[in-house]
XYZ file of N, CA and C in Angstrom:
201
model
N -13.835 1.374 4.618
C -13.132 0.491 3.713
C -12.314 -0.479 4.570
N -12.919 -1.808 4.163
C -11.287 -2.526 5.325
C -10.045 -2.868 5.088
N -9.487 -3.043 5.667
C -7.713 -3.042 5.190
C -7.542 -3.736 3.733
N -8.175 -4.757 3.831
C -7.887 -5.639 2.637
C -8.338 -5.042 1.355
N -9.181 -3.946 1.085
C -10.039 -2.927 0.255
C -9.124 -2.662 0.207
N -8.531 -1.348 1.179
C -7.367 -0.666 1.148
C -6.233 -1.070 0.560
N -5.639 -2.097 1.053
C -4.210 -3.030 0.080
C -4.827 -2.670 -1.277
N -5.703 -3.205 -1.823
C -5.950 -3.413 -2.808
C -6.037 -2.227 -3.681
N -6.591 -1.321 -3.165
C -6.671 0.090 -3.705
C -5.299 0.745 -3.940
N -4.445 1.008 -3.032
C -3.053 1.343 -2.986
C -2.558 0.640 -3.700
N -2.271 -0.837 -4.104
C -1.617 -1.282 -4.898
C -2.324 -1.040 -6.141
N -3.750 -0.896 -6.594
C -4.034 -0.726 -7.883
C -3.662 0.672 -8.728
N -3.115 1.383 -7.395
C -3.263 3.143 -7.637
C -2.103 3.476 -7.939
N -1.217 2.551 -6.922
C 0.543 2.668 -7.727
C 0.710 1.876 -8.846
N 0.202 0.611 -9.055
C 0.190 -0.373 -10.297
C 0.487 1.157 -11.306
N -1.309 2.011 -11.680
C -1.576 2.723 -12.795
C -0.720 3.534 -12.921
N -0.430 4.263 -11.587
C 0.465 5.594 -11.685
C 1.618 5.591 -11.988
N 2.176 4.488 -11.957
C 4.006 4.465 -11.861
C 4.403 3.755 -12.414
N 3.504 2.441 -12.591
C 3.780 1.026 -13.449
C 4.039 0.754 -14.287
N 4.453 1.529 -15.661
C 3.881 1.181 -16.770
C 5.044 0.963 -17.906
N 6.355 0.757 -17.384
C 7.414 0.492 -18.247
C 8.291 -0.211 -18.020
N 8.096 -1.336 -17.136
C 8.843 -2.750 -17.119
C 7.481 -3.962 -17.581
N 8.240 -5.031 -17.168
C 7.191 -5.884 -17.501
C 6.472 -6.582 -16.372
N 5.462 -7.044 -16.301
C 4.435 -7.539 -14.898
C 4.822 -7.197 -13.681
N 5.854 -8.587 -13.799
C 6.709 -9.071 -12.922
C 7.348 -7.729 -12.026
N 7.932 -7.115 -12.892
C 8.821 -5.880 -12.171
C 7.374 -4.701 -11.974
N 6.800 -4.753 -12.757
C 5.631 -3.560 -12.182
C 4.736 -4.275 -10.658
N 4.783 -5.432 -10.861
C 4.019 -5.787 -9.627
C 4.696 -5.931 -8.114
N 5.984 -6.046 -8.084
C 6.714 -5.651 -7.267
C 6.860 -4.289 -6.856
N 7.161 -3.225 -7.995
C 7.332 -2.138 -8.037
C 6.458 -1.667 -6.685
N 5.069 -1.734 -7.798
C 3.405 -1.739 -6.599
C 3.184 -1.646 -5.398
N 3.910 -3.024 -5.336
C 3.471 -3.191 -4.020
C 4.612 -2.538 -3.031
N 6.214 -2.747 -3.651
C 6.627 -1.553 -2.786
C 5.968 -0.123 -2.526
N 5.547 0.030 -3.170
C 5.353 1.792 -3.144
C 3.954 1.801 -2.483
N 3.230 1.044 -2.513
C 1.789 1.201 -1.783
C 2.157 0.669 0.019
N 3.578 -0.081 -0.088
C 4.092 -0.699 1.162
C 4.852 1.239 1.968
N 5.247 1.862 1.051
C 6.119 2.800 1.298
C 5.370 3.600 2.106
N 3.702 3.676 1.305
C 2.791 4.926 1.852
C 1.894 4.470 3.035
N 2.077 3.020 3.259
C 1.442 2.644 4.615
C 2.914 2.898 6.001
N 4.429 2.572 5.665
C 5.362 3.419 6.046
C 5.363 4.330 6.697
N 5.001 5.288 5.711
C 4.682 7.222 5.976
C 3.540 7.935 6.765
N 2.984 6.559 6.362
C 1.394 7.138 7.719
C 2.085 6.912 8.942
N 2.449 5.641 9.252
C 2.825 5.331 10.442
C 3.667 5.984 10.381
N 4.724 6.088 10.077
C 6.091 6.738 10.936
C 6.107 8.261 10.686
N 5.174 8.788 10.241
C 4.980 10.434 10.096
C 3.945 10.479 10.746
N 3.110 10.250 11.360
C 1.398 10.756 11.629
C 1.428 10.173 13.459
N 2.184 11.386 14.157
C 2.057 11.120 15.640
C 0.409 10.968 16.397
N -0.466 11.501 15.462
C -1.652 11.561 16.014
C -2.690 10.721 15.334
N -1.968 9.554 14.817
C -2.856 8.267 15.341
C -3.113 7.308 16.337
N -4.394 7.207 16.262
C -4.738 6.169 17.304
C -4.505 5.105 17.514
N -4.703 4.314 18.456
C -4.175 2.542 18.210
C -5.187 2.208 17.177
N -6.351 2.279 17.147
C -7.186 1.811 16.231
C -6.732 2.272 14.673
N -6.151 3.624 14.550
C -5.740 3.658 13.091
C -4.253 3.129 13.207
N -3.397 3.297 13.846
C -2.432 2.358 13.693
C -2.482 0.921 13.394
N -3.279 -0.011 13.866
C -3.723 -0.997 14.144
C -4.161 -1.187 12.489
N -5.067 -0.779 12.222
C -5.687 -0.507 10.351
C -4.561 -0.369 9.157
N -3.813 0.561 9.693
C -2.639 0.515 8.653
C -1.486 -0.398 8.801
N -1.582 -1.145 9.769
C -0.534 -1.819 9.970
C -0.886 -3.230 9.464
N -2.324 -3.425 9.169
C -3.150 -4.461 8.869
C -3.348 -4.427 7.477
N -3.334 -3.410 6.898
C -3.282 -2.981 5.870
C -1.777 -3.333 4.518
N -0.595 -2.513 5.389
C 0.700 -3.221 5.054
C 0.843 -4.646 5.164
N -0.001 -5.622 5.873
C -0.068 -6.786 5.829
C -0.948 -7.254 4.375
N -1.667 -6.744 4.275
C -3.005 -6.831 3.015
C -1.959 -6.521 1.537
N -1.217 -6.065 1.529
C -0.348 -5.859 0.753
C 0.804 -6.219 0.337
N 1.592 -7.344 1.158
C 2.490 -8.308 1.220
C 1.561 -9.453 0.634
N 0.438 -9.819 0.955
C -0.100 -10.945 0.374
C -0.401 -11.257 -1.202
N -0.548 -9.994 -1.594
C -0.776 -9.685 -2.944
C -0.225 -10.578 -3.723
């Protein structure tokens, strides 16, 4: 999947899961914080990634600011 898949997935997955009682505006922010939170937690919890998966998720948290 490439990063930009990925953004997209994470933000569609927090959109459904969590989203659903303000209006757009505040759910689409919401989103993308929280899909921003879990690219976060990989990196700063997961000592045993590689540069190449570091590199992916960090590309990824970028894929997700653009939104």
């Amino acid at each position: 999947m490439t990063p930009k898949e990925k953004a997209e997935k994470l933000y569609r997955d927090a959109y459904m899961r969590w989203c659903y009682e303000l209006s757009h505006d505040k759910n689409y922010l919401t989103a993308k914080d929280i899909a921003i939170y879990i690219c976060n937690e990989i990196l700063n919890n997961n000592t045993k990634l590689t540069d190449e998966n570091n590199s992916y998720w960090l590309e990824v948290k970028q894929e997700i600011k653009k939104l």
